[in-house]
PDB file of C-alpha atoms in Angstrom:
ATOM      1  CA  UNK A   1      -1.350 -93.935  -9.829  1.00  0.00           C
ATOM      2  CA  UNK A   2       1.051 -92.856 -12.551  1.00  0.00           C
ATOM      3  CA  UNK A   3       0.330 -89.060 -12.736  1.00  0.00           C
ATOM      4  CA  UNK A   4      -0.795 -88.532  -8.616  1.00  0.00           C
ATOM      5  CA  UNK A   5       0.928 -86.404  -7.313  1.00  0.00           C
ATOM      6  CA  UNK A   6       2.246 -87.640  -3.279  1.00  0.00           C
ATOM      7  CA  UNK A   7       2.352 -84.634  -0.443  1.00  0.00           C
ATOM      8  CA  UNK A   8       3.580 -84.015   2.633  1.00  0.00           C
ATOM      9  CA  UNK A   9       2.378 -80.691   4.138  1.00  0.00           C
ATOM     10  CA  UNK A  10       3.951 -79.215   7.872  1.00  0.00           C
ATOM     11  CA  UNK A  11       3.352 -76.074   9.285  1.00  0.00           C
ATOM     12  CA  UNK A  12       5.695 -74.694  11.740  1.00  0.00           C
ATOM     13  CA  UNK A  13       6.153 -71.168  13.541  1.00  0.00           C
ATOM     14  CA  UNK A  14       8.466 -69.358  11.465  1.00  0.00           C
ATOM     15  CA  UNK A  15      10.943 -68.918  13.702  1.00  0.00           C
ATOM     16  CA  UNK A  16      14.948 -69.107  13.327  1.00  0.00           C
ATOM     17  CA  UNK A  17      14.699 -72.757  15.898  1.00  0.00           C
ATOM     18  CA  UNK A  18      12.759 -73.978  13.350  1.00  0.00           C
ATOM     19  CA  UNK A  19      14.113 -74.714  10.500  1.00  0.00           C
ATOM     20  CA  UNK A  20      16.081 -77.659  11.011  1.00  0.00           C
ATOM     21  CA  UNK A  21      12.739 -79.239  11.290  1.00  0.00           C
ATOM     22  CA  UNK A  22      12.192 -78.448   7.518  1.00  0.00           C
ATOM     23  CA  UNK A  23      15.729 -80.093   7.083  1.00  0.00           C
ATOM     24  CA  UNK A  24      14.959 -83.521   8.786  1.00  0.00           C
ATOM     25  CA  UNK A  25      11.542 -83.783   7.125  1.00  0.00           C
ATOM     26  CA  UNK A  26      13.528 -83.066   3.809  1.00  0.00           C
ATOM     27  CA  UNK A  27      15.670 -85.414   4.626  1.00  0.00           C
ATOM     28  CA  UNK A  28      13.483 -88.054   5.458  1.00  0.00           C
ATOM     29  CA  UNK A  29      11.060 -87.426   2.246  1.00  0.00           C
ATOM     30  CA  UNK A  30      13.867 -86.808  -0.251  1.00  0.00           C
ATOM     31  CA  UNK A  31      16.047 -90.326   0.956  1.00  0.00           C
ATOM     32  CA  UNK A  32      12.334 -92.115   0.638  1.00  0.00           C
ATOM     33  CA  UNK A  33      12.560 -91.311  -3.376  1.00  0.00           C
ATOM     34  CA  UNK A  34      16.145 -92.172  -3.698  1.00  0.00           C
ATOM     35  CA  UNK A  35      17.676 -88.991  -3.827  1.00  0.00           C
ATOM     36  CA  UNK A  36      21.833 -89.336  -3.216  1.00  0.00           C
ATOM     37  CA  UNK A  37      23.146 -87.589  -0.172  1.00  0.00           C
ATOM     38  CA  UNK A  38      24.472 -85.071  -2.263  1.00  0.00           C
ATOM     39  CA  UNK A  39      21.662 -84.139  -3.412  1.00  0.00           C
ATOM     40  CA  UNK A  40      19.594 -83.748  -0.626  1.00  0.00           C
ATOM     41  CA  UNK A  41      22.538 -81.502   0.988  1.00  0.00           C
ATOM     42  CA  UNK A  42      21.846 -79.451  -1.448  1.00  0.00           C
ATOM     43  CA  UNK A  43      18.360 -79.303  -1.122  1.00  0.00           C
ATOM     44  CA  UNK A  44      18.626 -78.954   2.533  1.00  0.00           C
ATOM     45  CA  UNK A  45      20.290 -75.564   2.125  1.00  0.00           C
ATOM     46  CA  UNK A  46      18.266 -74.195  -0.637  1.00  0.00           C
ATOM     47  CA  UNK A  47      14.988 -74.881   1.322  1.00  0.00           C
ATOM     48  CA  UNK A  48      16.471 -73.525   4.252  1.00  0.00           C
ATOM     49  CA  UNK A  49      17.065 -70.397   2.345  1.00  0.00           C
ATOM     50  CA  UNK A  50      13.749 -69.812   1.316  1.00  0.00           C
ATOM     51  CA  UNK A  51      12.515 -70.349   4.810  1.00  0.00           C
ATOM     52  CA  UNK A  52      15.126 -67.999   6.624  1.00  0.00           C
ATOM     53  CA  UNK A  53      13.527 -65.159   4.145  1.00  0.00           C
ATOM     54  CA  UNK A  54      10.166 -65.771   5.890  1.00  0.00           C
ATOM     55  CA  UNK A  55      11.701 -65.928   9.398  1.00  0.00           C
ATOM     56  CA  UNK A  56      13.798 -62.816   8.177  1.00  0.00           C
ATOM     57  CA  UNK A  57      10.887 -60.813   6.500  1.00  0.00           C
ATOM     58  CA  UNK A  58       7.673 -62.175   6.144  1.00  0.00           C
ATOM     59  CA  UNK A  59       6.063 -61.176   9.899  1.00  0.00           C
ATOM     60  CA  UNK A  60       8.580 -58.518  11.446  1.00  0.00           C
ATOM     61  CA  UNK A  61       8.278 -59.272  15.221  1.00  0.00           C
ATOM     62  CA  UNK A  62       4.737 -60.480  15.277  1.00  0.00           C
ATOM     63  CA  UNK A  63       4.617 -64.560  15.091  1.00  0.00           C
ATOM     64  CA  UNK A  64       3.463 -65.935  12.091  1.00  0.00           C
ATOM     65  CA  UNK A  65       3.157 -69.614  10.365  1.00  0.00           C
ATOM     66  CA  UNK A  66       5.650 -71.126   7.331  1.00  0.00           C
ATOM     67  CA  UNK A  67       4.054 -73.631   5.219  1.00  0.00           C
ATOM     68  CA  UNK A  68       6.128 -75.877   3.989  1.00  0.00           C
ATOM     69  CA  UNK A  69       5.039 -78.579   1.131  1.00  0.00           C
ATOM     70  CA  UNK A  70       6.967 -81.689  -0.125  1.00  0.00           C
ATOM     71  CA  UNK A  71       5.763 -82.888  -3.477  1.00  0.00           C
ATOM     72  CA  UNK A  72       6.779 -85.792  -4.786  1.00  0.00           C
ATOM     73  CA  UNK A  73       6.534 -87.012  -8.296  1.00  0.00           C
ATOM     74  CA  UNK A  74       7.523 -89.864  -9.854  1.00  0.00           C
ATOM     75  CA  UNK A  75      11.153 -87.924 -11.114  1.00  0.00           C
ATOM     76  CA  UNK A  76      11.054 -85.186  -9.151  1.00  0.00           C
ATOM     77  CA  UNK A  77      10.698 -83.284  -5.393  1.00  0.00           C
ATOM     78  CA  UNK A  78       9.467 -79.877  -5.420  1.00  0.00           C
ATOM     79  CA  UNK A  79       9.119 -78.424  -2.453  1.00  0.00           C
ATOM     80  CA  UNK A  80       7.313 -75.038  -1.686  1.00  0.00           C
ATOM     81  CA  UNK A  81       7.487 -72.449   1.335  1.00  0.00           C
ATOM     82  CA  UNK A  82       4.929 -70.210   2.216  1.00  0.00           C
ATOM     83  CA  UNK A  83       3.827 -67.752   4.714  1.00  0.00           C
ATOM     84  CA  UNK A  84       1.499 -65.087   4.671  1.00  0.00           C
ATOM     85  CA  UNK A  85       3.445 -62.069   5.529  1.00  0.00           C
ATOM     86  CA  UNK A  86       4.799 -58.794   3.959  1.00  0.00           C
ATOM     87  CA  UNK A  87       5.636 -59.720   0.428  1.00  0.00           C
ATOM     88  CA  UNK A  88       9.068 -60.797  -0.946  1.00  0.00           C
ATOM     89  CA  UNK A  89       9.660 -57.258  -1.525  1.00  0.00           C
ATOM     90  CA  UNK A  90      11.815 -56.792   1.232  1.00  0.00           C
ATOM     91  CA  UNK A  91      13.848 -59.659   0.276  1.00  0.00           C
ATOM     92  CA  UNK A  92      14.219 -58.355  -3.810  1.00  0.00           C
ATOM     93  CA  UNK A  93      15.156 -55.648  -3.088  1.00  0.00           C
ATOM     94  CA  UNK A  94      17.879 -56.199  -0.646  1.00  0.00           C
ATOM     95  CA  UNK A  95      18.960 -59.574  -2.631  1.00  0.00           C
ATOM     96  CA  UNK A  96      20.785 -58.967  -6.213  1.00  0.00           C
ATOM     97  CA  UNK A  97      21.014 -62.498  -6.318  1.00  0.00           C
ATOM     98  CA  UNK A  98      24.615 -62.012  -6.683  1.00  0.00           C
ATOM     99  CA  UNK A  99      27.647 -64.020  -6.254  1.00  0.00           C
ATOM    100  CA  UNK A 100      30.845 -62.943  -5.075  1.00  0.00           C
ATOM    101  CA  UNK A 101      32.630 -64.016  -7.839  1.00  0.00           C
ATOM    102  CA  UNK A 102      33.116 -60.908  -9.682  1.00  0.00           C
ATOM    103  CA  UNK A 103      33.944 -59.191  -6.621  1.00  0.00           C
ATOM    104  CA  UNK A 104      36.776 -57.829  -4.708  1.00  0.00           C
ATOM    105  CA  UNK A 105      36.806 -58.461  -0.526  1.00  0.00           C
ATOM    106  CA  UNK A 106      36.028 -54.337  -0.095  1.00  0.00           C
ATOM    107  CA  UNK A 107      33.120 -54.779  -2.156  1.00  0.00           C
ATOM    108  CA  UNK A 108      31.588 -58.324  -1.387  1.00  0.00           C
ATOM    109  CA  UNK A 109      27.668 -57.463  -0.273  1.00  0.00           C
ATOM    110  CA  UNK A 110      26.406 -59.746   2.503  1.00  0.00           C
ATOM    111  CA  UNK A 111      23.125 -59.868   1.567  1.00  0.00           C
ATOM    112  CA  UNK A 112      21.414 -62.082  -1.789  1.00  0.00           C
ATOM    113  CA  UNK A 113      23.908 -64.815  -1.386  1.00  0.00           C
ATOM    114  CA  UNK A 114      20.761 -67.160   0.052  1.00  0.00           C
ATOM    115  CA  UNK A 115      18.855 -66.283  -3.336  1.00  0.00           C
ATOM    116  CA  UNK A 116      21.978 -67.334  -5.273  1.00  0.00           C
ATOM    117  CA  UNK A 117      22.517 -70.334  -3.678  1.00  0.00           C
ATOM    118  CA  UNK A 118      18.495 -71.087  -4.244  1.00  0.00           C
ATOM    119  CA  UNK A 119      19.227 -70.356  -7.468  1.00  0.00           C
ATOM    120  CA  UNK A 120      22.569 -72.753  -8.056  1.00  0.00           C
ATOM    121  CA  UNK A 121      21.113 -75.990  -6.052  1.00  0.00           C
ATOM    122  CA  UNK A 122      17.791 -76.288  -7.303  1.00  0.00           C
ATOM    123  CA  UNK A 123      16.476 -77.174 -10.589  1.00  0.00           C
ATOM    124  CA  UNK A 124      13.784 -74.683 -10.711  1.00  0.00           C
ATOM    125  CA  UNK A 125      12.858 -71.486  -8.250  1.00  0.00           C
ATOM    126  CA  UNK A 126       9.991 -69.613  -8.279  1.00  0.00           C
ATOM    127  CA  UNK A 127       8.863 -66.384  -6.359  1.00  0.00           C
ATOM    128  CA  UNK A 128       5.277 -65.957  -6.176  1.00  0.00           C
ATOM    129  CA  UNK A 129       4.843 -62.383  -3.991  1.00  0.00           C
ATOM    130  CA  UNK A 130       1.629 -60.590  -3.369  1.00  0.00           C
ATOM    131  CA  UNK A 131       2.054 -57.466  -1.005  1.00  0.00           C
ATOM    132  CA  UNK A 132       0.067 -58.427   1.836  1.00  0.00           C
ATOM    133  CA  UNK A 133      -1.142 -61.987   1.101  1.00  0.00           C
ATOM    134  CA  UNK A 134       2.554 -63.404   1.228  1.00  0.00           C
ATOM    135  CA  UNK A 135       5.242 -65.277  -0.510  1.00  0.00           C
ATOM    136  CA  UNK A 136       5.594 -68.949  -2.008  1.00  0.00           C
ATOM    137  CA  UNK A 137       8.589 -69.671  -3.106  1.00  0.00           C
ATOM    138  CA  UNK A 138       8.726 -73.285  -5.181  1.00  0.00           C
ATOM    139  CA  UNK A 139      11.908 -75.511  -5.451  1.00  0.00           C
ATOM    140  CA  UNK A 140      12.363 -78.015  -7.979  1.00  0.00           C
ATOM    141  CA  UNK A 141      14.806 -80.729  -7.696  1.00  0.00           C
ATOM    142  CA  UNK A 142      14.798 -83.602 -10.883  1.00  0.00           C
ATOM    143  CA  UNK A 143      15.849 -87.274  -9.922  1.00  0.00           C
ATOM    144  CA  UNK A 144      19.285 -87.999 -12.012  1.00  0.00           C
ATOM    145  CA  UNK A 145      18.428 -90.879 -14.464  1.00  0.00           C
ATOM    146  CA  UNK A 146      21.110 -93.281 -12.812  1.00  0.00           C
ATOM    147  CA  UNK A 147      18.996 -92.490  -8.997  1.00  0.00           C
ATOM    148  CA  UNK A 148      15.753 -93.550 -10.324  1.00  0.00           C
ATOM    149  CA  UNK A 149      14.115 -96.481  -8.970  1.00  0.00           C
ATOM    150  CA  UNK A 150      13.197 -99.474 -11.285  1.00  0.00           C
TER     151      UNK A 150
ATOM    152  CA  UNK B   1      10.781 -71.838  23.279  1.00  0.00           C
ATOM    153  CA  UNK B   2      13.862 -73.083  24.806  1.00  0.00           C
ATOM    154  CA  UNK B   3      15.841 -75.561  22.717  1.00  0.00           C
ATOM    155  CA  UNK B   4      19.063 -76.808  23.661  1.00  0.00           C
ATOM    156  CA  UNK B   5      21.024 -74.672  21.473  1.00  0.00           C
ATOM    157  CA  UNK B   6      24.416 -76.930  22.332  1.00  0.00           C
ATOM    158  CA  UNK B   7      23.717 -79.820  20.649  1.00  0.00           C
ATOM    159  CA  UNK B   8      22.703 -77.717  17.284  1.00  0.00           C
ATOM    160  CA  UNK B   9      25.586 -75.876  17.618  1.00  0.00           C
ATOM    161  CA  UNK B  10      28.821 -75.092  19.334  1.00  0.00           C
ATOM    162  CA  UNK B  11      31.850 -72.978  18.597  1.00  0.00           C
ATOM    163  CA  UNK B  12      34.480 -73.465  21.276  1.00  0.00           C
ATOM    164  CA  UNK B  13      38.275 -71.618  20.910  1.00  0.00           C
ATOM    165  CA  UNK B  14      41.377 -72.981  22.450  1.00  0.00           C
ATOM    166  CA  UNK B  15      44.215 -70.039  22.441  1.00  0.00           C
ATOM    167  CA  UNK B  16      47.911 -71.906  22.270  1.00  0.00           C
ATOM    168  CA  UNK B  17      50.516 -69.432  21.965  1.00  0.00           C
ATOM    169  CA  UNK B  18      49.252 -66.142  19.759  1.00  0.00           C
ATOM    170  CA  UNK B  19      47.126 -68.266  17.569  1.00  0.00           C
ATOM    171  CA  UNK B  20      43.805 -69.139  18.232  1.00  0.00           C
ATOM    172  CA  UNK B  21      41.777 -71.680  16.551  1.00  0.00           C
ATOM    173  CA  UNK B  22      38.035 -71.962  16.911  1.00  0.00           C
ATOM    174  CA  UNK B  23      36.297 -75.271  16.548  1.00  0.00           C
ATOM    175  CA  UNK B  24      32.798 -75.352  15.295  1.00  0.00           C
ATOM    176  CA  UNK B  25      30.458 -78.288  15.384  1.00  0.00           C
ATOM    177  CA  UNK B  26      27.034 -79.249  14.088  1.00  0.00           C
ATOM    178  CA  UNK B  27      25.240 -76.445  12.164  1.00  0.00           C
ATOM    179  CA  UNK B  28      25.645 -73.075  12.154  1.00  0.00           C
ATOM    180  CA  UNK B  29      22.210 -71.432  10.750  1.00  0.00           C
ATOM    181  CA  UNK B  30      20.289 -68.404  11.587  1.00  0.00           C
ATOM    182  CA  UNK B  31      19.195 -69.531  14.411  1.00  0.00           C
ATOM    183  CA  UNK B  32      22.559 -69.723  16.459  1.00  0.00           C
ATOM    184  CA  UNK B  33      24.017 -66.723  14.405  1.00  0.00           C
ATOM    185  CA  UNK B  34      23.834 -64.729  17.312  1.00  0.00           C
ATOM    186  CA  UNK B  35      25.840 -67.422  19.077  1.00  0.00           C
ATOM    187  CA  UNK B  36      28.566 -67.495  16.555  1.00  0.00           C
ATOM    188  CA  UNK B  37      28.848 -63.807  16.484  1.00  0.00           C
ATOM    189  CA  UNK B  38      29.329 -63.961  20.181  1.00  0.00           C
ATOM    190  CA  UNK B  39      32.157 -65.818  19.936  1.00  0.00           C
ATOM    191  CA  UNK B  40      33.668 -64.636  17.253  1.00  0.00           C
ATOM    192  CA  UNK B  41      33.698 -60.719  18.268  1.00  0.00           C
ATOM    193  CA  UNK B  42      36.306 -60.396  20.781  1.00  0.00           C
ATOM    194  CA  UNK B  43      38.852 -62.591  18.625  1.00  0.00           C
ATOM    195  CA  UNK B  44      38.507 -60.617  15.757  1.00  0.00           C
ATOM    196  CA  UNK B  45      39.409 -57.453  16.720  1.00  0.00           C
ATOM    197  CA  UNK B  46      42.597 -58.987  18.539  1.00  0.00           C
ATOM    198  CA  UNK B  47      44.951 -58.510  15.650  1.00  0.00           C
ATOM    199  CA  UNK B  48      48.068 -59.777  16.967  1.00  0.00           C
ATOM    200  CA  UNK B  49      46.304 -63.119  17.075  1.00  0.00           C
ATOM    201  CA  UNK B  50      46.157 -65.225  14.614  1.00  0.00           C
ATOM    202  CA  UNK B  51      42.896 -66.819  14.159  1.00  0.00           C
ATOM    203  CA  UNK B  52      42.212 -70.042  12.552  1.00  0.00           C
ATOM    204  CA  UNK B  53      38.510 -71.726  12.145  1.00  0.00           C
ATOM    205  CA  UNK B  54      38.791 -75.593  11.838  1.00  0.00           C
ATOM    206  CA  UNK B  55      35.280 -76.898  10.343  1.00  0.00           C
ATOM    207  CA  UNK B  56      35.785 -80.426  10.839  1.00  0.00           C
ATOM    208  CA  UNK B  57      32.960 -81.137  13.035  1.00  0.00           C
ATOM    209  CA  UNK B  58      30.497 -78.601  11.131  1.00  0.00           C
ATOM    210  CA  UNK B  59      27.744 -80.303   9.257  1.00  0.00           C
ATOM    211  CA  UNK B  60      26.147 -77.388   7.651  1.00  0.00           C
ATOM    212  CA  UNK B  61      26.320 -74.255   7.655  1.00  0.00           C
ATOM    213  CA  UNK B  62      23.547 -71.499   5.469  1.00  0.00           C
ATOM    214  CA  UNK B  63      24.048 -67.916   3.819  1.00  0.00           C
ATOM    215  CA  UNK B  64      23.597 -66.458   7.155  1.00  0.00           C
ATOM    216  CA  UNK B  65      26.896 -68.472   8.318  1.00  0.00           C
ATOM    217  CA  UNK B  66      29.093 -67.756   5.323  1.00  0.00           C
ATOM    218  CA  UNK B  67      28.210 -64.181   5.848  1.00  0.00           C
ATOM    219  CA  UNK B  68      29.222 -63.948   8.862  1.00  0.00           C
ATOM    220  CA  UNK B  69      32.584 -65.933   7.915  1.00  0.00           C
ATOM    221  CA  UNK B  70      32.602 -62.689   4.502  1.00  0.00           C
ATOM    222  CA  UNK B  71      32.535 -60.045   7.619  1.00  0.00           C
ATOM    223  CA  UNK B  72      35.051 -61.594   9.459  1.00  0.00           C
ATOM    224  CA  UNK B  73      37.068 -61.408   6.378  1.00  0.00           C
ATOM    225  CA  UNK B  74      36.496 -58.053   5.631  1.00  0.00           C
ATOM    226  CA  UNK B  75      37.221 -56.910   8.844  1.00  0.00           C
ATOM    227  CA  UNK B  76      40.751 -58.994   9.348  1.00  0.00           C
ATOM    228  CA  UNK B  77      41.698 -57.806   6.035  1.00  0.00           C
ATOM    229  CA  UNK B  78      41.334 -54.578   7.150  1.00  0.00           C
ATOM    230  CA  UNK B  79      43.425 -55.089  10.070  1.00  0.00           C
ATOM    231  CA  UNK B  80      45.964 -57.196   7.964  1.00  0.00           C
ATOM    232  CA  UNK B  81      45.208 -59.924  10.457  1.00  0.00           C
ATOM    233  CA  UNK B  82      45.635 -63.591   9.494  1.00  0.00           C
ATOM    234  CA  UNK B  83      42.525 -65.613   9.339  1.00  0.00           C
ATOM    235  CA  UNK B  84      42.353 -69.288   8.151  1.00  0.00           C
ATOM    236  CA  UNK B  85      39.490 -71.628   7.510  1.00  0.00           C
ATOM    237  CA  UNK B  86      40.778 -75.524   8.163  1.00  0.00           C
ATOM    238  CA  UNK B  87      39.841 -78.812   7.169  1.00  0.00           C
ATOM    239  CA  UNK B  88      36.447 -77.578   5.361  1.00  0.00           C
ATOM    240  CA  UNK B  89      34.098 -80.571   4.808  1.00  0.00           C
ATOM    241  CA  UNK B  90      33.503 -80.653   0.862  1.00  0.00           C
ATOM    242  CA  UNK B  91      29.503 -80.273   1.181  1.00  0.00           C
ATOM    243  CA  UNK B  92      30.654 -77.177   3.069  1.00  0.00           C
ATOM    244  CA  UNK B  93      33.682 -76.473   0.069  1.00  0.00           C
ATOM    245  CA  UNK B  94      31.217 -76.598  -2.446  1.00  0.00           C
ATOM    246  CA  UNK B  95      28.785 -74.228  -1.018  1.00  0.00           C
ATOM    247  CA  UNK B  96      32.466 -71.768  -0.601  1.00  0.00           C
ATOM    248  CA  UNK B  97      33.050 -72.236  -4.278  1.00  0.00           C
ATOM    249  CA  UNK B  98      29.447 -72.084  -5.582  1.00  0.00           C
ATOM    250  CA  UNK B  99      29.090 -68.345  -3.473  1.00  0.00           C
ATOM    251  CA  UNK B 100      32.971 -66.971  -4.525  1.00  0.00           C
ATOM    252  CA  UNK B 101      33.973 -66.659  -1.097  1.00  0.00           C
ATOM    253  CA  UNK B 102      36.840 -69.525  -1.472  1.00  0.00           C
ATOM    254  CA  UNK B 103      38.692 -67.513  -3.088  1.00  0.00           C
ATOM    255  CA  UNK B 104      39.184 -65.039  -0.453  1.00  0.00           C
ATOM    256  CA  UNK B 105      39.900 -67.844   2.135  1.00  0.00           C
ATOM    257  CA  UNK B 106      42.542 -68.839  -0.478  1.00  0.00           C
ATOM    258  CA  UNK B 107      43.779 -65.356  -1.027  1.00  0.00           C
ATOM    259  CA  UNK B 108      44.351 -65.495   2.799  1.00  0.00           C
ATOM    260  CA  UNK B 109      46.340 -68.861   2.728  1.00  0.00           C
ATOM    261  CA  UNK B 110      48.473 -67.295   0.005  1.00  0.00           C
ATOM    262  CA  UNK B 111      49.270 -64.609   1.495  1.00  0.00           C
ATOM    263  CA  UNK B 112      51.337 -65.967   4.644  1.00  0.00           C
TER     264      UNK B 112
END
């Protein structure tokens, strides 16, 4: 059992309504391993993040499916989103992954704070794009040693 | 499909005087963006108002949300209207610190 690796797999229209489907699932797998509340509010925005970018770019106006995987380890939740859309390219491009923190009001961008806050919440993010086939974008979220079970 | 978008998400303003403060509750994502716009629109270009936001009630809000909240900045500032964010929950504080735009709201609080 030690090394098996636990999923929970939903697929939902990737649509705007719903993604705070993703949210209560995360929150129901994430409390299961013993994650604080804290940190699944964090994780609830990061994975909403990556699945507003396929609502946002991966199908244009046609409909189209968002996967969305829990994993769960024995220290860990990783959690991956993934449609088969345009690529990510849309979403690179118009996402600098930049704060506002260096920035004055007249110059604070709009877009690439979702990537950023991806970025700051999670453990690990990856982008895997391939024009055409789609976009998987994998979270990583380590249990804190004083959360683990015994 | 038709959800019931009210009990995701409401924003409802209550005008006393010239200030107007707009109450949001529940969570303000992309999907009731358009909502929150809605509301927002005809207050913001009122500049002899001045308009507060009191978060108590919100439970979450997403980069679509707090960019909304940046443009709302941006334009006020450019009006040299008063705009004020109250009683932000701290999950929602965090997520204003972690993106930069708290320091704006506090640049705003400042300045009256």
């Amino acid at each position: 059992m030690k090394d098996e690796v636990q999923r929970v797999v939903i697929s939902l229209p990737a649509t705007a309504d719903y993604v705070d489907i993703v949210r209560l699932n995360l929150y129901g797998v994430a409390s299961k391993i013993g994650f604080s509340y804290e940190d699944i509010e964090d994780m609830k925005v990061a994975v909403s993040e990556a699945c507003n970018n396929s609502v946002l770019y991966a199908y244009k106006h046609e409909p189209g499916i968002m996967e969305v995987t829990f994993e769960v380890y024995e220290d860990a939740l990783s959690i991956t989103v993934k449609d088969e859309g345009e690529s990510f390219d849309s979403w690179s491009k118009t996402a600098d992954r930049a704060s506002l923190h260096d920035k004055e009001l007249s110059e604070a961008q709009i877009g690439g704070l979702g990537f950023y806050l991806m970025e700051a919440l999670m453990d690990d993010v990856s982008v895997e794009s391939v024009a055409g086939q789609g976009t998987k974008v994998v979270l990583t979220r380590r249990l804190a040693k004083s959360e683990e079970k015994v | 499909m038709n959800t019931n978008k009210n009990d995701k998400f409401s924003a409802t303003s209550q005008l006393e005087n010239d200030t107007c403060t707009v109450f949001l509750r529940g969570e303000l994502d992309l999907s009731v963006a358009p909502d929150f716009r809605q509301v927002m629109e005809p207050l913001v270009g009122d500049e002899a108002l001045n308009l507060i936001i009191n978060m108590k009630d919100l439970k979450y809000i997403d980069s679509t949300g707090i960019g909304i909240l940046l443009s709302i900045l941006k334009a006020r500032h450019g009006m040299k209207a008063e705009f004020l964010v109250k009683e932000v929950p701290d999950q929602i504080q965090k997520l204003f610190e972690m993106t930069g735009i708290a320091k704006f709201f506090a640049a705003q609080e400042n300045s009256q």
